[in-house]
Amino acid sequence: MALALAGCGGGRQGGPDRVRLALDFTPNAAHAGIYGATQAGRDRARGVRLEIRQPSASTDSLKLLTTGRADLAILDIHDLGLARERGEDLVGVGALVQRPLAAVIAGRDVRRPRELEGRRVGVTGLPSDDAVLRSVVDGDGGRFARVRRVTIGFSAVPSLVARKVAAATAFWSVEGVTLRARGVPTHEFRVDDFGAPRYPELVVVTTRRELHAHRDTVARTLRALADGTRAALRDPAPVVQAIARAGQAETALVRSELAAIRPALSPPLALESRALNGWADFDVRFGILRRPPDVGRAFDTSLVP
């Protein structure tokens, strides 16, 4: 741990501070601010040098952070709540996006969520999936208990293409865009259109110990990410290319992802108390968390530029 802490905030006399940032998922347009920060020396202009760590599994960013192999991590906000409920003293310091990305994506013959009663719906197996599916189905007047849930992991796209399921929980900003690019007709039911509040789906997280030891470095990193987000919105082409290279994805697909998620990237990094309180209520009401989280402890909103 001591070595890990020395890696972040070691002082600016010898150059910019190294900051290891672990992604939550394969590089995609939600990470535009991160890759924008590494373009044209924007991170170094803020006195930091970002090192981006890509995950091999969805839980990698949390493991890297809690074991001291990353200084910051991108987490789904629900995973932050669950980690804190397990006793991990983690703190959200910024938000990559300003609305939920979760949705129930259905085939062309499902025109509204309540039509999923009696049909097979794919879920990844994450605790938040049932909450998203229940919110969407109940929000349309359907009965969640009558939906036939099957665990498909992160194979929403092939499962829907092959019609193995009538619908699947997924991110509209990634799987939704991919399905449209492949010409697959779908209906997209976003969770915040069916009862969920507009909470930030992906948040920048660190440990409380790291935050106390290197608060200035964390603050400068957030400024760099905000700079990167604004640059990506102003001139997306270089950021699209960087994400496509990092994720080994088609440039056209990343460009479409960024066009879809663009409205959710502003205001850059913002953490709004009303949205965070809405998230806390939602996660308890739909059973993701057992008890109301202490939002004031879970987030430090004072660092956002």
Short mmCIF file of C-alpha atoms in Angstrom, two decimals:
data_model
loop_
_atom_site.label_atom_id
_atom_site.label_comp_id
_atom_site.label_asym_id
_atom_site.label_seq_id
_atom_site.Cartn_x
_atom_site.Cartn_y
_atom_site.Cartn_z
CA MET A 1 0.00 0.00 0.00
CA ALA A 2 2.81 2.39 0.80
CA LEU A 3 4.30 1.82 -2.63
CA ALA A 4 0.91 2.38 -4.26
CA LEU A 5 0.40 5.64 -2.45
CA ALA A 6 3.84 6.79 -3.45
CA GLY A 7 2.81 6.32 -7.09
CA CYS A 8 0.10 8.97 -6.82
CA GLY A 9 0.98 12.43 -5.59
CA GLY A 10 4.69 11.97 -5.24
CA GLY A 11 5.25 15.68 -5.79
CA ARG A 12 5.51 17.83 -8.89
CA GLN A 13 9.18 18.76 -8.62
CA GLY A 14 10.19 15.67 -10.60
CA GLY A 15 7.42 16.06 -13.16
CA PRO A 16 3.71 15.25 -13.25
CA ASP A 17 2.26 12.85 -10.67
CA ARG A 18 1.53 9.36 -11.97
CA VAL A 19 -2.15 8.44 -11.52
CA ARG A 20 -3.28 4.91 -12.29
CA LEU A 21 -6.94 4.87 -13.34
CA ALA A 22 -8.79 1.55 -13.74
CA LEU A 23 -11.66 1.38 -16.22
CA ASP A 24 -14.90 -0.42 -15.43
CA PHE A 25 -15.31 -1.98 -18.87
CA THR A 26 -13.81 -2.21 -22.33
CA PRO A 27 -12.96 1.32 -23.58
CA ASN A 28 -16.08 2.98 -24.96
CA ALA A 29 -17.57 6.43 -25.43
CA ALA A 30 -18.46 6.77 -21.74
CA HIS A 31 -14.69 7.06 -21.21
CA ALA A 32 -14.37 10.00 -23.61
CA GLY A 33 -13.21 12.35 -20.86
CA ILE A 34 -10.47 9.95 -19.83
CA TYR A 35 -9.05 9.48 -23.31
CA GLY A 36 -9.57 13.17 -24.02
CA ALA A 37 -7.42 13.97 -20.98
CA THR A 38 -4.53 11.94 -22.38
CA GLN A 39 -4.72 13.75 -25.74
CA ALA A 40 -2.58 16.83 -26.40
CA GLY A 41 -1.01 16.66 -22.93
CA ARG A 42 -4.14 17.83 -21.10
CA ASP A 43 -3.37 15.64 -18.10
CA ARG A 44 0.22 16.92 -17.88
CA ALA A 45 -1.04 20.49 -18.08
CA ARG A 46 -2.78 19.74 -14.79
CA GLY A 47 0.34 18.17 -13.31
CA VAL A 48 -0.69 14.51 -13.61
CA ARG A 49 0.17 11.63 -15.92
CA LEU A 50 -2.75 9.28 -16.42
CA GLU A 51 -2.08 5.57 -16.81
CA ILE A 52 -5.25 3.82 -17.99
CA ARG A 53 -5.76 0.24 -16.79
CA GLN A 54 -8.21 -1.84 -18.84
CA PRO A 55 -10.15 -4.60 -17.05
CA SER A 56 -10.34 -8.24 -18.01
CA ALA A 57 -13.58 -8.62 -16.02
CA SER A 58 -16.27 -6.24 -14.78
CA THR A 59 -15.01 -6.49 -11.19
CA ASP A 60 -11.37 -5.71 -11.99
CA SER A 61 -11.51 -1.97 -11.38
CA LEU A 62 -12.75 -2.45 -7.81
CA LYS A 63 -10.11 -5.11 -7.12
CA LEU A 64 -7.33 -2.94 -8.53
CA LEU A 65 -8.45 -0.02 -6.38
CA THR A 66 -8.89 -1.89 -3.10
CA THR A 67 -5.57 -3.76 -3.48
CA GLY A 68 -3.61 -0.57 -4.14
CA ARG A 69 -2.86 -1.32 -7.79
CA ALA A 70 -4.92 1.67 -8.95
CA ASP A 71 -5.27 5.14 -7.49
CA LEU A 72 -8.67 5.84 -9.03
CA ALA A 73 -11.29 3.58 -10.56
CA ILE A 74 -14.43 3.92 -12.63
CA LEU A 75 -17.30 2.08 -10.95
CA ASP A 76 -20.96 1.62 -11.62
CA ILE A 77 -22.64 3.65 -8.89
CA HIS A 78 -24.48 0.54 -7.65
CA ASP A 79 -21.15 -1.26 -7.22
CA LEU A 80 -19.90 1.64 -5.14
CA GLY A 81 -22.92 1.31 -2.87
CA LEU A 82 -22.46 -2.45 -2.54
CA ALA A 83 -18.73 -2.12 -1.80
CA ARG A 84 -19.42 0.42 0.94
CA GLU A 85 -22.10 -1.86 2.38
CA ARG A 86 -19.44 -4.59 2.61
CA GLY A 87 -17.25 -2.20 4.61
CA GLU A 88 -14.95 -0.81 1.90
CA ASP A 89 -14.27 2.88 2.69
CA LEU A 90 -14.52 4.17 -0.87
CA VAL A 91 -15.44 7.68 -1.95
CA GLY A 92 -16.99 8.89 -5.20
CA VAL A 93 -15.34 12.11 -6.33
CA GLY A 94 -16.78 12.72 -9.79
CA ALA A 95 -19.23 11.38 -12.38
CA LEU A 96 -18.42 10.40 -15.95
CA VAL A 97 -22.07 10.52 -17.01
CA GLN A 98 -25.06 12.37 -15.64
CA ARG A 99 -27.85 9.82 -16.17
CA PRO A 100 -28.40 6.05 -15.96
CA LEU A 101 -27.10 4.04 -18.90
CA ALA A 102 -29.02 0.91 -17.93
CA ALA A 103 -31.95 -0.19 -20.07
CA VAL A 104 -34.02 -3.18 -21.03
CA ILE A 105 -33.45 -3.72 -24.75
CA ALA A 106 -36.13 -5.79 -26.43
CA GLY A 107 -36.69 -7.31 -29.84
CA ARG A 108 -38.95 -5.73 -32.43
CA ASP A 109 -42.06 -7.66 -31.31
CA VAL A 110 -41.95 -6.25 -27.75
CA ARG A 111 -43.39 -2.77 -28.00
CA ARG A 112 -43.67 -1.95 -24.30
CA PRO A 113 -42.16 -3.36 -21.10
CA ARG A 114 -45.29 -5.01 -19.71
CA GLU A 115 -45.33 -7.28 -22.76
CA LEU A 116 -42.32 -9.04 -21.23
CA GLU A 117 -44.59 -10.94 -18.83
CA GLY A 118 -44.14 -14.65 -19.51
CA ARG A 119 -41.13 -14.09 -21.79
CA ARG A 120 -37.44 -14.84 -21.35
CA VAL A 121 -35.32 -11.82 -20.43
CA GLY A 122 -31.54 -12.07 -20.20
CA VAL A 123 -29.74 -10.61 -17.19
CA THR A 124 -26.02 -10.48 -16.49
CA GLY A 125 -26.33 -11.75 -12.94
CA LEU A 126 -25.35 -8.44 -11.32
CA PRO A 127 -27.56 -7.34 -8.39
CA SER A 128 -28.63 -4.19 -10.19
CA ASP A 129 -30.14 -6.09 -13.14
CA ASP A 130 -33.24 -7.22 -11.27
CA ALA A 131 -33.76 -3.66 -10.01
CA VAL A 132 -33.53 -2.24 -13.54
CA LEU A 133 -35.85 -4.89 -14.98
CA ARG A 134 -38.36 -4.53 -12.14
CA SER A 135 -38.36 -0.72 -12.39
CA VAL A 136 -38.98 -0.85 -16.13
CA VAL A 137 -41.68 -3.56 -16.09
CA ASP A 138 -43.50 -2.25 -13.01
CA GLY A 139 -43.18 1.32 -14.32
CA ASP A 140 -45.24 0.26 -17.35
CA GLY A 141 -47.91 -1.41 -15.23
CA GLY A 142 -46.56 -4.92 -15.71
CA ARG A 143 -45.77 -7.63 -13.17
CA PHE A 144 -42.07 -8.23 -12.66
CA ALA A 145 -42.72 -11.60 -10.97
CA ARG A 146 -44.12 -12.98 -14.23
CA VAL A 147 -40.96 -12.23 -16.24
CA ARG A 148 -38.78 -15.31 -16.89
CA ARG A 149 -35.24 -14.22 -16.06
CA VAL A 150 -32.26 -16.15 -17.47
CA THR A 151 -28.61 -15.40 -16.75
CA ILE A 152 -26.67 -14.70 -19.95
CA GLY A 153 -23.68 -12.80 -18.57
CA PHE A 154 -22.54 -9.98 -20.84
CA SER A 155 -23.84 -11.56 -24.06
CA ALA A 156 -26.85 -9.32 -24.61
CA VAL A 157 -25.97 -8.58 -28.24
CA PRO A 158 -25.53 -12.18 -29.50
CA SER A 159 -28.46 -13.37 -27.39
CA LEU A 160 -30.77 -10.79 -28.94
CA VAL A 161 -29.40 -11.32 -32.44
CA ALA A 162 -30.05 -15.07 -32.13
CA ARG A 163 -33.43 -14.42 -30.48
CA LYS A 164 -32.53 -16.58 -27.50
CA VAL A 165 -34.25 -14.00 -25.32
CA ALA A 166 -37.07 -11.54 -25.90
CA ALA A 167 -35.09 -8.79 -24.17
CA ALA A 168 -31.98 -8.21 -22.08
CA THR A 169 -30.66 -5.73 -19.56
CA ALA A 170 -27.76 -3.77 -21.04
CA PHE A 171 -26.32 -0.29 -21.51
CA TRP A 172 -28.16 1.68 -24.17
CA SER A 173 -24.91 3.55 -24.84
CA VAL A 174 -22.97 0.39 -25.77
CA GLU A 175 -25.09 -2.67 -26.57
CA GLY A 176 -27.97 -0.52 -27.80
CA VAL A 177 -25.71 1.29 -30.25
CA THR A 178 -24.08 -1.99 -31.36
CA LEU A 179 -27.44 -3.60 -32.13
CA ARG A 180 -28.54 -0.61 -34.21
CA ALA A 181 -25.23 -0.66 -36.08
CA ARG A 182 -25.87 -4.32 -36.95
CA GLY A 183 -29.30 -3.47 -38.25
CA VAL A 184 -31.15 -5.35 -35.51
CA PRO A 185 -34.60 -3.80 -34.87
CA THR A 186 -35.11 -3.18 -31.14
CA HIS A 187 -37.18 -1.26 -28.65
CA GLU A 188 -35.14 0.42 -25.94
CA PHE A 189 -36.65 0.99 -22.49
CA ARG A 190 -34.32 3.22 -20.46
CA VAL A 191 -34.66 2.83 -16.72
CA ASP A 192 -35.03 6.54 -15.99
CA ASP A 193 -37.99 6.67 -18.38
CA PHE A 194 -39.76 4.10 -16.20
CA GLY A 195 -39.52 5.24 -12.61
CA ALA A 196 -35.80 5.51 -11.86
CA PRO A 197 -34.28 8.89 -10.95
CA ARG A 198 -31.57 10.48 -13.07
CA TYR A 199 -28.53 9.35 -11.12
CA PRO A 200 -24.97 9.24 -12.55
CA GLU A 201 -24.33 5.68 -13.73
CA LEU A 202 -20.52 5.75 -13.75
CA VAL A 203 -18.52 7.47 -11.04
CA VAL A 204 -14.83 8.15 -10.38
CA VAL A 205 -13.90 6.49 -7.09
CA THR A 206 -10.89 6.37 -4.78
CA THR A 207 -10.19 5.10 -1.28
CA ARG A 208 -10.60 7.48 1.63
CA ARG A 209 -6.98 6.88 2.58
CA GLU A 210 -5.81 7.87 -0.89
CA LEU A 211 -8.05 10.91 -0.88
CA HIS A 212 -6.69 12.11 2.46
CA ALA A 213 -3.07 11.49 1.46
CA HIS A 214 -3.23 13.01 -2.06
CA ARG A 215 -6.26 15.23 -2.21
CA ASP A 216 -4.59 17.80 -4.46
CA THR A 217 -3.54 15.16 -6.97
CA VAL A 218 -7.06 13.76 -7.09
CA ALA A 219 -8.45 17.27 -7.62
CA ARG A 220 -6.00 17.95 -10.46
CA THR A 221 -6.93 14.62 -12.05
CA LEU A 222 -10.60 15.56 -12.01
CA ARG A 223 -9.74 18.86 -13.68
CA ALA A 224 -7.87 16.95 -16.37
CA LEU A 225 -10.86 14.65 -16.91
CA ALA A 226 -13.17 17.66 -17.17
CA ASP A 227 -10.79 19.22 -19.71
CA GLY A 228 -10.80 15.94 -21.63
CA THR A 229 -14.58 15.76 -21.65
CA ARG A 230 -14.94 19.28 -22.99
CA ALA A 231 -12.33 18.53 -25.66
CA ALA A 232 -14.18 15.36 -26.70
CA LEU A 233 -17.43 17.29 -27.04
CA ARG A 234 -15.73 20.10 -28.98
CA ASP A 235 -13.64 17.94 -31.31
CA PRO A 236 -14.60 14.25 -31.02
CA ALA A 237 -12.50 12.79 -33.84
CA PRO A 238 -9.14 12.38 -31.98
CA VAL A 239 -10.86 10.92 -28.91
CA VAL A 240 -12.91 8.53 -31.02
CA GLN A 241 -9.71 7.29 -32.66
CA ALA A 242 -8.00 6.83 -29.28
CA ILE A 243 -10.92 4.84 -27.82
CA ALA A 244 -11.20 2.70 -30.96
CA ARG A 245 -7.50 1.83 -30.80
CA ALA A 246 -7.59 1.08 -27.08
CA GLY A 247 -10.70 -1.08 -27.31
CA GLN A 248 -9.87 -2.61 -30.70
CA ALA A 249 -13.24 -1.40 -31.95
CA GLU A 250 -14.50 0.02 -35.22
CA THR A 251 -14.13 3.78 -35.40
CA ALA A 252 -17.63 4.18 -36.81
CA LEU A 253 -19.10 2.29 -33.86
CA VAL A 254 -17.29 4.43 -31.29
CA ARG A 255 -18.38 7.56 -33.17
CA SER A 256 -22.00 6.39 -32.92
CA GLU A 257 -21.57 5.61 -29.21
CA LEU A 258 -20.26 9.10 -28.54
CA ALA A 259 -23.09 10.69 -30.50
CA ALA A 260 -25.60 8.71 -28.41
CA ILE A 261 -24.05 9.43 -25.02
CA ARG A 262 -23.03 13.02 -25.72
CA PRO A 263 -25.93 14.69 -23.81
CA ALA A 264 -25.10 12.63 -20.70
CA LEU A 265 -21.49 13.90 -20.55
CA SER A 266 -22.48 17.41 -19.46
CA PRO A 267 -21.84 19.08 -17.12
CA PRO A 268 -18.45 17.31 -16.97
CA LEU A 269 -17.74 15.34 -13.78
CA ALA A 270 -20.62 17.00 -11.89
CA LEU A 271 -21.96 15.39 -8.70
CA GLU A 272 -25.38 16.75 -7.79
CA SER A 273 -26.82 16.07 -4.33
CA ARG A 274 -30.36 15.62 -5.59
CA ALA A 275 -29.29 12.96 -8.10
CA LEU A 276 -27.20 11.13 -5.49
CA ASN A 277 -30.05 11.10 -2.99
CA GLY A 278 -32.34 9.79 -5.70
CA TRP A 279 -29.89 6.98 -6.40
CA ALA A 280 -29.73 6.07 -2.70
CA ASP A 281 -33.53 5.85 -2.46
CA PHE A 282 -33.76 3.80 -5.66
CA ASP A 283 -31.15 1.24 -4.59
CA VAL A 284 -32.87 0.61 -1.28
CA ARG A 285 -36.40 0.58 -2.72
CA PHE A 286 -35.47 -1.98 -5.37
CA GLY A 287 -33.33 -4.17 -3.13
CA ILE A 288 -29.83 -3.48 -4.46
CA LEU A 289 -28.79 -2.21 -1.03
CA ARG A 290 -30.11 -3.48 2.30
CA ARG A 291 -30.05 -0.13 4.07
CA PRO A 292 -29.91 3.54 3.07
CA PRO A 293 -26.33 4.58 2.26
CA ASP A 294 -24.74 7.61 3.88
CA VAL A 295 -24.49 9.78 0.76
CA GLY A 296 -22.35 12.35 2.59
CA ARG A 297 -19.74 9.70 3.35
CA ALA A 298 -20.03 7.91 0.03
CA PHE A 299 -19.29 11.05 -2.02
CA ASP A 300 -17.06 14.11 -1.76
CA THR A 301 -18.62 16.72 -4.02
CA SER A 302 -16.13 19.47 -3.18
CA LEU A 303 -13.45 18.37 -5.67
CA VAL A 304 -15.46 18.59 -8.87
CA PRO A 305 -14.09 21.45 -11.00
#
